[in-house]
PDB file of C-alpha atoms in Angstrom:
ATOM      1  CA  MET B   4       0.000   0.000   0.000  1.00 92.00           C
ATOM      2  CA  ALA B   5       1.499   3.312  -1.122  1.00 96.00           C
ATOM      3  CA  ASP B   6       0.783   6.855   0.030  1.00 97.00           C
ATOM      4  CA  ALA B   7       1.693  10.483  -0.658  1.00 97.00           C
ATOM      5  CA  ASP B   8       5.009  10.113   1.191  1.00 97.00           C
ATOM      6  CA  ASP B   9       5.966   7.307  -1.211  1.00 98.00           C
ATOM      7  CA  VAL B  10       5.091   9.500  -4.203  1.00 98.00           C
ATOM      8  CA  ARG B  11       7.258  12.300  -2.815  1.00 97.00           C
ATOM      9  CA  ARG B  12      10.199   9.996  -2.034  1.00 97.00           C
ATOM     10  CA  LEU B  13      10.083   8.313  -5.450  1.00 97.00           C
ATOM     11  CA  ALA B  14       9.605  11.491  -7.465  1.00 98.00           C
ATOM     12  CA  LEU B  15      12.374  13.389  -5.691  1.00 97.00           C
ATOM     13  CA  ALA B  16      14.778  10.477  -6.229  1.00 96.00           C
ATOM     14  CA  LEU B  17      14.543  11.063  -9.987  1.00 96.00           C
ATOM     15  CA  PRO B  18      16.969  13.490 -11.634  1.00 95.00           C
ATOM     16  CA  HIS B  19      16.073  17.123 -12.294  1.00 95.00           C
ATOM     17  CA  VAL B  20      12.729  16.939 -10.467  1.00 97.00           C
ATOM     18  CA  VAL B  21      11.221  20.029  -8.895  1.00 97.00           C
ATOM     19  CA  GLU B  22       8.391  19.958  -6.380  1.00 97.00           C
ATOM     20  CA  ILE B  23       5.881  22.741  -6.934  1.00 95.00           C
ATOM     21  CA  ASP B  24       4.338  24.332  -3.847  1.00 94.00           C
ATOM     22  CA  SER B  25       0.789  22.997  -3.509  1.00 92.00           C
ATOM     23  CA  ASP B  26      -1.727  21.740  -0.979  1.00 93.00           C
ATOM     24  CA  GLY B  27      -0.732  18.196  -1.911  1.00 95.00           C
ATOM     25  CA  PHE B  28       2.134  17.078  -4.110  1.00 97.00           C
ATOM     26  CA  ASP B  29       3.087  18.264  -7.589  1.00 98.00           C
ATOM     27  CA  PHE B  30       6.278  17.163  -9.370  1.00 98.00           C
ATOM     28  CA  ARG B  31       7.778  18.405 -12.621  1.00 98.00           C
ATOM     29  CA  VAL B  32      10.734  17.701 -14.827  1.00 97.00           C
ATOM     30  CA  ALA B  33      11.873  20.335 -17.323  1.00 96.00           C
ATOM     31  CA  GLY B  34       8.770  22.352 -16.432  1.00 96.00           C
ATOM     32  CA  LYS B  35       6.373  19.501 -17.281  1.00 97.00           C
ATOM     33  CA  GLY B  36       4.173  17.803 -14.694  1.00 97.00           C
ATOM     34  CA  PHE B  37       4.426  14.042 -14.430  1.00 98.00           C
ATOM     35  CA  VAL B  38       2.702  13.230 -11.123  1.00 98.00           C
ATOM     36  CA  TRP B  39       0.513  15.349  -8.817  1.00 98.00           C
ATOM     37  CA  SER B  40      -2.327  15.182  -6.299  1.00 98.00           C
ATOM     38  CA  TYR B  41      -5.806  14.743  -7.713  1.00 97.00           C
ATOM     39  CA  PRO B  42      -7.811  18.001  -7.571  1.00 95.00           C
ATOM     40  CA  GLU B  43     -11.276  16.516  -7.088  1.00 94.00           C
ATOM     41  CA  ARG B  44     -14.096  18.710  -8.310  1.00 90.00           C
ATOM     42  CA  ARG B  45     -17.697  18.085  -7.334  1.00 87.00           C
ATOM     43  CA  PRO B  46     -20.554  20.248  -8.610  1.00 88.00           C
ATOM     44  CA  GLY B  47     -21.448  23.017  -6.200  1.00 91.00           C
ATOM     45  CA  LYS B  48     -18.523  22.277  -3.855  1.00 92.00           C
ATOM     46  CA  PRO B  49     -15.010  23.669  -3.527  1.00 92.00           C
ATOM     47  CA  ARG B  50     -12.172  21.721  -5.120  1.00 91.00           C
ATOM     48  CA  VAL B  51     -10.538  19.202  -2.768  1.00 94.00           C
ATOM     49  CA  ILE B  52      -6.900  18.177  -3.180  1.00 96.00           C
ATOM     50  CA  ARG B  53      -6.780  14.394  -2.718  1.00 96.00           C
ATOM     51  CA  THR B  54      -3.343  13.186  -1.653  1.00 97.00           C
ATOM     52  CA  ASP B  55      -4.607   9.597  -1.589  1.00 98.00           C
ATOM     53  CA  ILE B  56      -4.986   9.753  -5.381  1.00 98.00           C
ATOM     54  CA  ALA B  57      -2.171  10.547  -7.808  1.00 98.00           C
ATOM     55  CA  VAL B  58      -2.621  11.899 -11.315  1.00 98.00           C
ATOM     56  CA  LEU B  59      -0.023  10.307 -13.602  1.00 98.00           C
ATOM     57  CA  TYR B  60       1.075  11.232 -17.089  1.00 97.00           C
ATOM     58  CA  VAL B  61       0.829   8.103 -19.252  1.00 96.00           C
ATOM     59  CA  GLY B  62       1.873   9.305 -22.683  1.00 89.00           C
ATOM     60  CA  ASP B  63      -1.029   8.404 -24.933  1.00 93.00           C
ATOM     61  CA  GLU B  64      -4.645   7.264 -25.105  1.00 93.00           C
ATOM     62  CA  ALA B  65      -3.708   3.620 -25.764  1.00 95.00           C
ATOM     63  CA  GLU B  66      -1.702   3.385 -22.547  1.00 95.00           C
ATOM     64  CA  LYS B  67      -4.448   5.193 -20.657  1.00 96.00           C
ATOM     65  CA  GLN B  68      -7.101   2.762 -21.861  1.00 96.00           C
ATOM     66  CA  ALA B  69      -4.883  -0.249 -21.127  1.00 96.00           C
ATOM     67  CA  LEU B  70      -4.496   0.845 -17.501  1.00 96.00           C
ATOM     68  CA  LEU B  71      -8.169   1.767 -17.082  1.00 97.00           C
ATOM     69  CA  LEU B  72      -9.432  -1.487 -18.570  1.00 97.00           C
ATOM     70  CA  GLY B  73      -6.738  -3.741 -17.154  1.00 97.00           C
ATOM     71  CA  GLU B  74      -6.790  -2.497 -13.559  1.00 96.00           C
ATOM     72  CA  PRO B  75     -10.049  -0.658 -12.888  1.00 96.00           C
ATOM     73  CA  ASP B  76      -9.641  -1.166  -9.130  1.00 96.00           C
ATOM     74  CA  ARG B  77      -6.466   0.961  -9.235  1.00 97.00           C
ATOM     75  CA  PHE B  78      -6.932   3.411 -12.107  1.00 98.00           C
ATOM     76  CA  PHE B  79      -9.791   5.701 -13.078  1.00 97.00           C
ATOM     77  CA  THR B  80     -10.518   8.876 -14.985  1.00 96.00           C
ATOM     78  CA  THR B  81     -13.150  11.607 -15.052  1.00 93.00           C
ATOM     79  CA  ALA B  82     -14.794  13.609 -17.823  1.00 91.00           C
ATOM     80  CA  GLY B  83     -12.429  16.508 -17.102  1.00 89.00           C
ATOM     81  CA  TYR B  84      -9.518  14.320 -18.222  1.00 92.00           C
ATOM     82  CA  ASP B  85     -11.130  13.082 -21.453  1.00 92.00           C
ATOM     83  CA  GLY B  86      -8.686  13.315 -24.318  1.00 92.00           C
ATOM     84  CA  LEU B  87      -5.716  13.864 -22.011  1.00 95.00           C
ATOM     85  CA  PRO B  88      -2.964  11.271 -21.449  1.00 96.00           C
ATOM     86  CA  LEU B  89      -3.580  11.202 -17.693  1.00 97.00           C
ATOM     87  CA  VAL B  90      -4.960   8.634 -15.260  1.00 97.00           C
ATOM     88  CA  MET B  91      -5.793   8.764 -11.600  1.00 98.00           C
ATOM     89  CA  LEU B  92      -4.269   6.124  -9.329  1.00 98.00           C
ATOM     90  CA  ARG B  93      -5.695   5.037  -5.975  1.00 98.00           C
ATOM     91  CA  LEU B  94      -2.459   4.942  -3.980  1.00 98.00           C
ATOM     92  CA  ALA B  95      -3.759   2.570  -1.305  1.00 97.00           C
ATOM     93  CA  ARG B  96      -4.258  -0.089  -3.975  1.00 97.00           C
ATOM     94  CA  VAL B  97      -0.730  -0.173  -5.334  1.00 97.00           C
ATOM     95  CA  SER B  98       2.569  -1.401  -3.910  1.00 97.00           C
ATOM     96  CA  ALA B  99       5.516   0.945  -3.510  1.00 95.00           C
ATOM     97  CA  LYS B 100       7.374  -1.120  -6.131  1.00 96.00           C
ATOM     98  CA  ARG B 101       4.602  -0.709  -8.714  1.00 96.00           C
ATOM     99  CA  LEU B 102       4.287   2.983  -7.834  1.00 97.00           C
ATOM    100  CA  SER B 103       8.015   3.376  -8.483  1.00 97.00           C
ATOM    101  CA  GLU B 104       7.583   1.894 -11.968  1.00 96.00           C
ATOM    102  CA  LEU B 105       4.624   4.161 -12.738  1.00 97.00           C
ATOM    103  CA  VAL B 106       6.293   7.343 -11.478  1.00 98.00           C
ATOM    104  CA  THR B 107       9.532   6.525 -13.303  1.00 97.00           C
ATOM    105  CA  ASP B 108       7.641   5.804 -16.541  1.00 96.00           C
ATOM    106  CA  ALA B 109       5.785   9.115 -16.211  1.00 97.00           C
ATOM    107  CA  TRP B 110       9.119  10.888 -15.664  1.00 97.00           C
ATOM    108  CA  ARG B 111      10.612   9.212 -18.772  1.00 95.00           C
ATOM    109  CA  MET B 112       7.698  10.370 -20.928  1.00 94.00           C
ATOM    110  CA  ARG B 113       7.949  13.989 -19.773  1.00 96.00           C
ATOM    111  CA  ALA B 114      11.719  14.445 -19.451  1.00 94.00           C
ATOM    112  CA  PRO B 115      13.631  15.628 -22.516  1.00 91.00           C
ATOM    113  CA  ASP B 116      15.744  12.895 -24.120  1.00 84.00           C
ATOM    114  CA  GLU B 117      18.976  14.536 -22.963  1.00 85.00           C
ATOM    115  CA  LEU B 118      17.973  13.952 -19.307  1.00 84.00           C
ATOM    116  CA  HIS B 119      17.368  10.213 -19.737  1.00 84.00           C
ATOM    117  CA  ALA B 120      21.079   9.433 -19.411  1.00 78.00           C
ATOM    118  CA  ASP B 121      21.007  11.010 -15.947  1.00 76.00           C
ATOM    119  CA  LEU B 122      18.339   8.514 -14.878  1.00 71.00           C
ATOM    120  CA  GLU B 123      20.496   5.605 -16.062  1.00 68.00           C
ATOM    121  CA  ALA B 124      23.544   7.072 -14.294  1.00 63.00           C
ATOM    122  CA  ASP B 125      21.608   7.292 -11.007  1.00 63.00           C
ATOM    123  CA  ALA B 126      20.405   3.664 -11.275  1.00 54.00           C
TER     124      ALA B 126
END
């Protein structure tokens, strides 16, 4: 079972990552977000930052659909994310090892190619 502290630890272990000041967590590489807290919006209510749910960049619609269909207990989306290569992950339903893979994959997709060698060097 993973949590927001695991997201923070894993994201900050990656090269060139910056944490953006927020009510939850928000991590970027080269100015591009790759994992952040889910800003839940419900009609007629203020937005709530959910640190028990991570929004992950997944690269494309095919990968998004594979995760949503293959692991619906872990991944979900909302209408506000239609057409975007993002999924929401219920942190309590994923191991720290799997979370590490997901966060690292999101980093790889957002980091410029020239930074990828730094990830290999750190490994």
